[in-house]
Coordinates of C-alpha atoms in Angstrom, one line a residue:
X1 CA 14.3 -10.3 12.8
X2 CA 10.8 -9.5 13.5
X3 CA 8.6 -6.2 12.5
X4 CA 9.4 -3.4 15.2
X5 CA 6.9 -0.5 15.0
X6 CA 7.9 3.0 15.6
X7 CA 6.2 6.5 15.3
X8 CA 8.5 9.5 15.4
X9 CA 7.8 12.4 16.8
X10 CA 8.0 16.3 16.2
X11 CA 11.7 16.6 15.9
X12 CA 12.5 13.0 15.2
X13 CA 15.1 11.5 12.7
X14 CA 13.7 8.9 10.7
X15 CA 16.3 6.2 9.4
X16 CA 14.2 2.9 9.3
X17 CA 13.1 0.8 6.9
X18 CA 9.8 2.9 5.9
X19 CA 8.4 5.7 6.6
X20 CA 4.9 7.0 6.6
X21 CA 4.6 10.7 6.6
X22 CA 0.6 11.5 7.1
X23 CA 0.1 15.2 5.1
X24 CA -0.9 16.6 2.1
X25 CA 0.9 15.4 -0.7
X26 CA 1.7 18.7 -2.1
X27 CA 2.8 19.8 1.7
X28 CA 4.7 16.6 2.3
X29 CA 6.3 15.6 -0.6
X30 CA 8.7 18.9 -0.7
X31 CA 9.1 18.5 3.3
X32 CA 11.3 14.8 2.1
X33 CA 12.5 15.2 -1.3
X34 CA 15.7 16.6 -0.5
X35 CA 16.5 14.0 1.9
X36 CA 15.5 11.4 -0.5
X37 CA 17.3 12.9 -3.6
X38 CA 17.7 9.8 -6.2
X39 CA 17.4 7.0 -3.1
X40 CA 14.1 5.5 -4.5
X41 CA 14.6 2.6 -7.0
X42 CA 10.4 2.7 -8.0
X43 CA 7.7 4.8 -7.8
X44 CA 4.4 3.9 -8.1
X45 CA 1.3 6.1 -7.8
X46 CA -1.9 6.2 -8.0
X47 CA -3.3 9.6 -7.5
X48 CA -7.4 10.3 -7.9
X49 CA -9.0 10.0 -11.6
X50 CA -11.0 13.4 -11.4
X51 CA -13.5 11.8 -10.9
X52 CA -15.7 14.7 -8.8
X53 CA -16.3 11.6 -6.2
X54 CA -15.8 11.2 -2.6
X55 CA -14.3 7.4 -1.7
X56 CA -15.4 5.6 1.5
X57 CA -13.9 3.3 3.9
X58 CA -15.8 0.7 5.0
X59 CA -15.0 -0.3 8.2
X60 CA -16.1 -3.9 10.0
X61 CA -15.8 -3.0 13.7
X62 CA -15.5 -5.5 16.3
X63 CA -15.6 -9.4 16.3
X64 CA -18.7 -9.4 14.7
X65 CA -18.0 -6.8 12.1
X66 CA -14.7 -9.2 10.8
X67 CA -17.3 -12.3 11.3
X68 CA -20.0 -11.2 8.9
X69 CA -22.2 -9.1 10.5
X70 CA -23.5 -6.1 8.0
X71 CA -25.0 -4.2 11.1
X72 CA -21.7 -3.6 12.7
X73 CA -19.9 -2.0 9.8
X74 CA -19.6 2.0 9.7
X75 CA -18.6 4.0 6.6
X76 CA -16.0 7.0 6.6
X77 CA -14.9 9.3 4.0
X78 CA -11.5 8.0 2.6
X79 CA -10.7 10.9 0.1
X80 CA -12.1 13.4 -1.9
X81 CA -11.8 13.4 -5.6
X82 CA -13.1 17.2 -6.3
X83 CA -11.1 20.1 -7.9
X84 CA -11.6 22.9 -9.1
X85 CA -10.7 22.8 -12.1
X86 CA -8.6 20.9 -14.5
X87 CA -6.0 23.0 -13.9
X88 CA -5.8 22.5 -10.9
X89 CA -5.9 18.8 -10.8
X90 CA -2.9 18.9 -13.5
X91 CA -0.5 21.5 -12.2
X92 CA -0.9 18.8 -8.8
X93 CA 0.1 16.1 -11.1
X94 CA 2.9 18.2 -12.3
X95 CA 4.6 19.3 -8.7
X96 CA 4.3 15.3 -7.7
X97 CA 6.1 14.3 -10.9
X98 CA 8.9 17.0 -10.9
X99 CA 9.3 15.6 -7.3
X100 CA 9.4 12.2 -7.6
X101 CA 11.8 12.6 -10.2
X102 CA 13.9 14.1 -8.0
X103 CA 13.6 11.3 -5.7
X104 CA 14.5 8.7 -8.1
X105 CA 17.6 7.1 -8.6
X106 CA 19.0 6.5 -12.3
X107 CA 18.5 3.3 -12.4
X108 CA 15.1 4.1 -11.3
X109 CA 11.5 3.5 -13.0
X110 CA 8.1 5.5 -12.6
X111 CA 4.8 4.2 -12.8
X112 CA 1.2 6.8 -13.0
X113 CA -1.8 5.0 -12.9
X114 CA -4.8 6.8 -14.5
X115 CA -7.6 6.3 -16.5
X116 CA -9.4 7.9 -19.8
X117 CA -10.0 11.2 -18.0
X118 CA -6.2 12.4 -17.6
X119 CA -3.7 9.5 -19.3
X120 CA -3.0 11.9 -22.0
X121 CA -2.4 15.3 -20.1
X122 CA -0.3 12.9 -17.8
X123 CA 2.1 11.4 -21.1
X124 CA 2.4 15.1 -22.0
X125 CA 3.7 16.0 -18.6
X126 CA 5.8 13.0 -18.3
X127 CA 7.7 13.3 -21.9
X128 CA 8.1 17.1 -20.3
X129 CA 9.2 16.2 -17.0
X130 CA 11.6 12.7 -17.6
X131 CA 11.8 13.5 -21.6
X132 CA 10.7 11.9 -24.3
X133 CA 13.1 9.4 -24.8
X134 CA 12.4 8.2 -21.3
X135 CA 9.0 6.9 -22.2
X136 CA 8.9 2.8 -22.2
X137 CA 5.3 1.8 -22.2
X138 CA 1.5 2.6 -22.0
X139 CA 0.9 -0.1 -20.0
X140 CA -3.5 -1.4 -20.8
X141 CA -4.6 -3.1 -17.5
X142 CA -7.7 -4.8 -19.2
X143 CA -10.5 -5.7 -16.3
X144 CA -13.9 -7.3 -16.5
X145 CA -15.4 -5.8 -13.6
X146 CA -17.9 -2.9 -13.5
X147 CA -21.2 -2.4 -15.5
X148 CA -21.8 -1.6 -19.1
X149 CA -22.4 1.3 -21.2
X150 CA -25.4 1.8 -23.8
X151 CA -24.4 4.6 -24.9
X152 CA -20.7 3.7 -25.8
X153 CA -18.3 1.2 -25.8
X154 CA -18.2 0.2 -21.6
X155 CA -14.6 1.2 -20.3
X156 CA -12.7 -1.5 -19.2
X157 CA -9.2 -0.6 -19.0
X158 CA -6.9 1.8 -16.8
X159 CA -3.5 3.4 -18.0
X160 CA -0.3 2.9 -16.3
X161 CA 2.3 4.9 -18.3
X162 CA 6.0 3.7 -17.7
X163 CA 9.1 5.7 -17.8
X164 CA 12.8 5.5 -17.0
X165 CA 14.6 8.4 -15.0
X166 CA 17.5 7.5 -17.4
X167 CA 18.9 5.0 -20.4
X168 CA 20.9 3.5 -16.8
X169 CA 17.3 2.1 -15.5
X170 CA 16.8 -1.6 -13.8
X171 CA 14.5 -4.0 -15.7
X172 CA 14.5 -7.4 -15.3
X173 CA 11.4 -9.3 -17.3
X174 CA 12.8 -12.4 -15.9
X175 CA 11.4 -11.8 -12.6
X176 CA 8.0 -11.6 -13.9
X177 CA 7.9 -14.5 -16.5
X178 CA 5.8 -17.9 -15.7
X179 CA 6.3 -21.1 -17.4
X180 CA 4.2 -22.6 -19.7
X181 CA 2.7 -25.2 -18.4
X182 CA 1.5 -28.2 -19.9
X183 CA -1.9 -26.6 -20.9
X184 CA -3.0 -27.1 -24.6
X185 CA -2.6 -23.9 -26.6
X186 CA -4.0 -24.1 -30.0
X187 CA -4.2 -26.9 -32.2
X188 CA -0.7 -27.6 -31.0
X189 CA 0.6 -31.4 -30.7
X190 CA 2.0 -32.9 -27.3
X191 CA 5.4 -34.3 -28.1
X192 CA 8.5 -35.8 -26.2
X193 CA 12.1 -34.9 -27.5
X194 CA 15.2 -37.2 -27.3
X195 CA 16.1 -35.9 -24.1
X196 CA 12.5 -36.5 -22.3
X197 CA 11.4 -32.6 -22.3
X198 CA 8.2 -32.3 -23.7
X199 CA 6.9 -29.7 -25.7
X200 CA 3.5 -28.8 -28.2
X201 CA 4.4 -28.4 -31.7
X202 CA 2.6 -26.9 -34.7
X203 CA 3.3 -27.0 -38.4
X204 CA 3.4 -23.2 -40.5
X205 CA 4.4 -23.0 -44.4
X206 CA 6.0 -25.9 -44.2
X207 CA 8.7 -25.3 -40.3
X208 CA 7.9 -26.9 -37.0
X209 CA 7.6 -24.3 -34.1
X210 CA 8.4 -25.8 -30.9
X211 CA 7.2 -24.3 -27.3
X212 CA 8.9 -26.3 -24.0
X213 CA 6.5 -26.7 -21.2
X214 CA 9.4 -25.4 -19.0
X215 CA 9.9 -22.0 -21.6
X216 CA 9.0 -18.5 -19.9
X217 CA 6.2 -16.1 -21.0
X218 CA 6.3 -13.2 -20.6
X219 CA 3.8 -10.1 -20.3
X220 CA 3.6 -7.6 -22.9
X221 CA 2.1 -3.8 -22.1
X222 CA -1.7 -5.1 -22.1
X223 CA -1.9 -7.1 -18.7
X224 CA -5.6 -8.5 -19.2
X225 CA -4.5 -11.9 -16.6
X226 CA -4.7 -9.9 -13.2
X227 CA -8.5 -8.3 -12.7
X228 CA -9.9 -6.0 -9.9
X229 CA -10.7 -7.3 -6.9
X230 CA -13.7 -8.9 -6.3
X231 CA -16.7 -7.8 -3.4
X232 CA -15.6 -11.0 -1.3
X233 CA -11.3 -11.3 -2.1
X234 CA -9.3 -12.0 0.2
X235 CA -7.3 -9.1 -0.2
X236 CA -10.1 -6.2 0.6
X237 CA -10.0 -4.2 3.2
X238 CA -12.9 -2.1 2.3
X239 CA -11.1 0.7 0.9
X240 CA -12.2 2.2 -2.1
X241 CA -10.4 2.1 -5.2
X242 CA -8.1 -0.8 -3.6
X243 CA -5.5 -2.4 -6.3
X244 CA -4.6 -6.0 -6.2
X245 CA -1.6 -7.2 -4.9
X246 CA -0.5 -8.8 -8.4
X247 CA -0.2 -5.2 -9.7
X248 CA 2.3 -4.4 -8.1
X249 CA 4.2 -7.3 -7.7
X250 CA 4.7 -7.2 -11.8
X251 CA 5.7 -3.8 -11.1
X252 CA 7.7 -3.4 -7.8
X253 CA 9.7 -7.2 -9.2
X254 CA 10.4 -6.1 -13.0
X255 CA 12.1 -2.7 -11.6
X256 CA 13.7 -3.2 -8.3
X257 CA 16.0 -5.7 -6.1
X258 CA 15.9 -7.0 -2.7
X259 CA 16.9 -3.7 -0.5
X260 CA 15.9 -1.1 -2.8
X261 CA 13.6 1.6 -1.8
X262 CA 10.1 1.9 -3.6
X263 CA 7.7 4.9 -3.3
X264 CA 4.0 5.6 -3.5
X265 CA 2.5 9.2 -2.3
X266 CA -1.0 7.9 -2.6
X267 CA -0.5 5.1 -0.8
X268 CA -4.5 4.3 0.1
X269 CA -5.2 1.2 1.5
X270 CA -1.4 0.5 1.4
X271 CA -1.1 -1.7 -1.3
X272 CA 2.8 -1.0 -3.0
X273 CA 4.0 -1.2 0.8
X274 CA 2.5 -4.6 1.4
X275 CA 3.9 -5.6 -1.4
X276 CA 7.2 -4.5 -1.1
X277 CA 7.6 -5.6 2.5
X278 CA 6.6 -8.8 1.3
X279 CA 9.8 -9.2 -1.5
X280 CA 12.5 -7.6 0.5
X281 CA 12.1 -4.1 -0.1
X282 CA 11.9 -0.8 1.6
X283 CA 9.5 1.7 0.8
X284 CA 9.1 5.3 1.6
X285 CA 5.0 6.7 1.1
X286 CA 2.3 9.2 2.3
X287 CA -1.3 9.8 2.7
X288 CA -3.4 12.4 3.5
X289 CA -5.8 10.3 4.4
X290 CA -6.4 9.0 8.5
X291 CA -7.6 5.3 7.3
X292 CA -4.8 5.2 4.8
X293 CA -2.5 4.9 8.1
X294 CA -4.6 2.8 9.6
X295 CA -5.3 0.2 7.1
X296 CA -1.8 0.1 5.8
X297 CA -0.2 -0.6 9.3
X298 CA -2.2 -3.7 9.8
X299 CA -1.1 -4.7 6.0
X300 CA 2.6 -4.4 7.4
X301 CA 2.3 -6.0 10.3
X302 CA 0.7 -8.8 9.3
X303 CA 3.1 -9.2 5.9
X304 CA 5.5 -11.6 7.0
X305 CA 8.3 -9.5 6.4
X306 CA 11.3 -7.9 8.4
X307 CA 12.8 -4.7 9.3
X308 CA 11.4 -1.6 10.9
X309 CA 8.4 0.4 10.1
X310 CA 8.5 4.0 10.9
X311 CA 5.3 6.3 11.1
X312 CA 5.6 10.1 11.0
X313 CA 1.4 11.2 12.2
X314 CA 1.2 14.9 12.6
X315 CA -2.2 14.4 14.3
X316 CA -1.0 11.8 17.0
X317 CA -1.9 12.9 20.0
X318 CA 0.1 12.6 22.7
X319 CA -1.1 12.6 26.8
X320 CA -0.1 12.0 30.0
X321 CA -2.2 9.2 31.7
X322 CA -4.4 9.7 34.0
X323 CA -7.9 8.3 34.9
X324 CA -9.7 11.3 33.2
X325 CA -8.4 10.0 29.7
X326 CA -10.1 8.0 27.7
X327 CA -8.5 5.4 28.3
X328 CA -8.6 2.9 31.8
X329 CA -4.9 1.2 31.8
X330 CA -3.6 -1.0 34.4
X331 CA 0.3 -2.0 34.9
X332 CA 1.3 -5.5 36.7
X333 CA 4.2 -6.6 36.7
X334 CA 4.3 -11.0 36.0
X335 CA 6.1 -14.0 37.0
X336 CA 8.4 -14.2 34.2
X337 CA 9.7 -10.9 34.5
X338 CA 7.3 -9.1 32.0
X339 CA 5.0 -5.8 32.5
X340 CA 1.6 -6.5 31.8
X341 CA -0.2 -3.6 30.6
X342 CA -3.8 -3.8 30.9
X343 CA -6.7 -1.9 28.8
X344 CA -9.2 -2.1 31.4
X345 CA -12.2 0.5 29.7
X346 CA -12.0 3.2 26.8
X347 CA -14.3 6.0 26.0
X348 CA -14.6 7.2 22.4
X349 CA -15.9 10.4 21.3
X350 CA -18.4 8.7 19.9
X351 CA -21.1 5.7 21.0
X352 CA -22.8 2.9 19.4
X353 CA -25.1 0.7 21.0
X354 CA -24.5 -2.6 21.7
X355 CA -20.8 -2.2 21.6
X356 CA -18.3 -2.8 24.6
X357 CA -15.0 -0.8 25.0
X358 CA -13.0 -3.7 22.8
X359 CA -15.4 -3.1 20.3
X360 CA -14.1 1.1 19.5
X361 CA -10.5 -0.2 19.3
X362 CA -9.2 -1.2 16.2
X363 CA -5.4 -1.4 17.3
X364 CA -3.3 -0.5 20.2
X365 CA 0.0 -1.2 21.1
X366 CA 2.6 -1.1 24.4
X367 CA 5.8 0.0 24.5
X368 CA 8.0 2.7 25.4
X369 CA 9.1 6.0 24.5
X370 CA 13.2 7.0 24.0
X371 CA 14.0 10.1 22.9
X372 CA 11.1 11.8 21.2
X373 CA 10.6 7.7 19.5
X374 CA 7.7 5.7 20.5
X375 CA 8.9 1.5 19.8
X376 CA 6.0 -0.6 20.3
X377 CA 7.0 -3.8 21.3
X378 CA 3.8 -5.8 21.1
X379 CA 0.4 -5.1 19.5
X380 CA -2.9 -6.4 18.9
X381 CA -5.0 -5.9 15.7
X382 CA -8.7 -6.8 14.8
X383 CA -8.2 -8.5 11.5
X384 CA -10.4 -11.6 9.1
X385 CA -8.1 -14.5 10.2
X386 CA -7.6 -12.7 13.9
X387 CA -11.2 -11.0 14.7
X388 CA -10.2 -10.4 18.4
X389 CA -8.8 -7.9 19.7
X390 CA -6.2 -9.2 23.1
X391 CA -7.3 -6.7 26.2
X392 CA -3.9 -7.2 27.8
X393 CA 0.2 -7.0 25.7
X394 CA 3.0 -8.1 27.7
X395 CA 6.2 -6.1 27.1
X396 CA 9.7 -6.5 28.5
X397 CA 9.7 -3.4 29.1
X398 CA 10.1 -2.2 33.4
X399 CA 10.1 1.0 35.1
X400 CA 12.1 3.2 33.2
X401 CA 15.2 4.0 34.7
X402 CA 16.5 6.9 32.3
X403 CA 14.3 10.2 32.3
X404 CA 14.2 10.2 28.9
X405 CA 12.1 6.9 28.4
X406 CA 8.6 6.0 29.5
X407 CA 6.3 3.3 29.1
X408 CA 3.8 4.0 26.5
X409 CA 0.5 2.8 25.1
X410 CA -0.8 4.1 21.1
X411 CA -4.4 3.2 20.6
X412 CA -6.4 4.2 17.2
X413 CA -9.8 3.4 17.7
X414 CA -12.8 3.0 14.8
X415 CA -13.0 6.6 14.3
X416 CA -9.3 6.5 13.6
X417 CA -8.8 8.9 16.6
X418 CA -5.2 8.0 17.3
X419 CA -3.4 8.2 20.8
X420 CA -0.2 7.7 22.2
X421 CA -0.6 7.6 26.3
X422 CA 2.7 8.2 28.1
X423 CA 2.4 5.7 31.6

């Protein structure tokens, strides 16, 4: 079963595989914690550091942004990391840990990612909130990246505390384990057994210690073999503050199972969802910020996963078409039965010069509307491996025979201005 997109409107239901409510985490977190009462197998967050900094997006726009080009990349504000005091910052922390421990299941786990500035007001919240006896591990993720400090020791490490919602909670260190390996460790010796296996050996007060390449290692709560990602990985999207997928993977696999549900509030570039639409699981998150959405739509698309995604956008907006918009659209219908729908020009609030109309659309998708729902049926995304955007989406989709469905078209453009265009 392929990915089918939806964005639910005011009013909707939302029963799909994910949904991803855009709002204020203080707003929107109370708005679903009811509904999700214990449903959520892991949570993961990773709120701001204090850090008094505002985070950027860096956005490569058009064919020749995703090619290379440094002159057609434009930089937006992703999120803000002032407060007004520490106070403030911590009784945040507080209201989005009393509610995601609402949310969690008891089998369920909880991961907050900070660093120096807040790891210890955030244990004494935690062994407040999920008790002390709840608490399983300061996790140490150990980096080399970053510059270094004359004046002190440089900082090199991030805190990810760990705790249970109760003495029921999934682990399974299994799922994170990687074999040995036939690399030389030590001064060990290379040795065959009777049965063939191999194994390195060494010799200690006077007993043979035996490792099998085939054993399992396993990570202990200072995970120094996954670093940050580099200026030119794969993986970025030019989101600041962006974790790698291998994070997450160690966390989302250790505590969950195919089908379970995993949360993250601060979902950012969209990391823990890519991740856990990759391994068969469902997640619930939120963002406040507009490129958050953005970014972590083309993630899921493009994960090679299954299922439904389902988008709640406050700020989608929502028109009848008509040759004032911003927008030129053209409908034909085609040989084999399809609708073609056509982006024939689009406008943005906005101009740059020396781009065309392709080059202010990031996505945009054709579909149709049923009952408050919009289902897009096919889409086109600017991405590294896929740079061009496809001016024209064929749908199955016909004239809509039932009043309450329409043919519709969502664009978000490089601004992240974001509009759904009932045909």
């Amino acid at each position: 079963m392929p990915i089918v997109e939806k964005y639910l409107l005011a009013g909707s239901q939302y029963e799909a595989a994910g949904i991803f409510h855009r709002d204020d985490v203080i707003s929107g977190m109370p708005q679903i914690a009811e509904q999700w009462k214990e449903k959520l197998q892991t949570i993961y967050i990773d709120p701001p550091f204090f850090t008094g900094q505002t985070f950027s997006y860096k956005q490569r726009i058009g064919e020749k942004g995703l090619k290379g080009s440094t002159e057609h990349i434009i930089t937006h504000e992703a999120y803000s990391d002032n407060w007004n005091s520490k106070s403030e910052f911590i009784e945040m922390l507080r209201k989005v840990l009393t509610l995601s421990y609402q949310m969690l299941k008891p089998e369920g786990s909880m991961f907050l990612h900070l660093d120096y500035r807040f790891s210890s007001y955030a244990r004494l919240l935690m062994d407040d909130i999920f008790g002390e006896d709840n608490f399983l591990n300061e996790i140490i993720w150990a980096y080399k990246s970053g510059g270094r400090s004359k004046r002190h020791f440089s900082r090199k490490h991030d805190t990810i505390l760990f705790y249970r919602k109760s003495n029921k909670h999934y682990f399974n260190l299994d799922a994170v384990g990687k074999s040995r390996g036939s690399s030389k460790r030590n001064n060990m010796k290379r040795n065959v057994d009777e049965n063939g296996n191999i194994y390195w050996s060494i010799r200690s007060n006077g007993k043979e210690y035996r490792y099998y390449e085939d054993s399992m290692i396993y990570p202990s709560d200072v995970w120094d073999d996954i670093s940050h990602l580099q200026q030119k990985d794969p993986e970025r999207t030019g989101y600041d503050t962006q974790k790698p997928e291998a994070l997450l993977e160690r966390i989302i696999l250790s505590t969950s199972q195919p089908g379970d549900w995993v949360g993250d509030f601060f979902a950012g570039s969209g990391t823990t969802l890519a991740v856990a639409q990759k391994n068969g699981r469902k997640w619930l998150a939120m963002d406040s910020s507009l490129f958050s959405m953005q970014i972590s739509r083309k993630r899921l698309l493009s994960s090679g996963g299954s299922g439904t995604i389902a988008f709640i956008d406050p700020y989608l907006k929502t028109q009848e078409y008509n040759r004032g918009n911003k927008a030129d659209i053209s409908i034909n219908a085609s040989n084999n039965g399809e609708t073609e729908i056509r982006l024939n020009n689009y406008t943005p609030g906005r101009s740059i010069d020396g781009l065309n109309y392709l080059d202010y659309i990031d996505f945009w998708s054709a579909g149709r509307l049923v009952n408050n729902e919009y289902i897009a049926e096919k889409y086109s995304c600017r991405t590294r491996g896929n740079p061009r955007l496809d001016p024209v989406l064929a749908v199955s989709v016909g004239k809509a025979e039932d009043e309450n469905e329409r043919i519709a078209v969502n664009i978000t453009d490089i601004y992240g201005e974001q509009t759904l265009i009932l045909l």
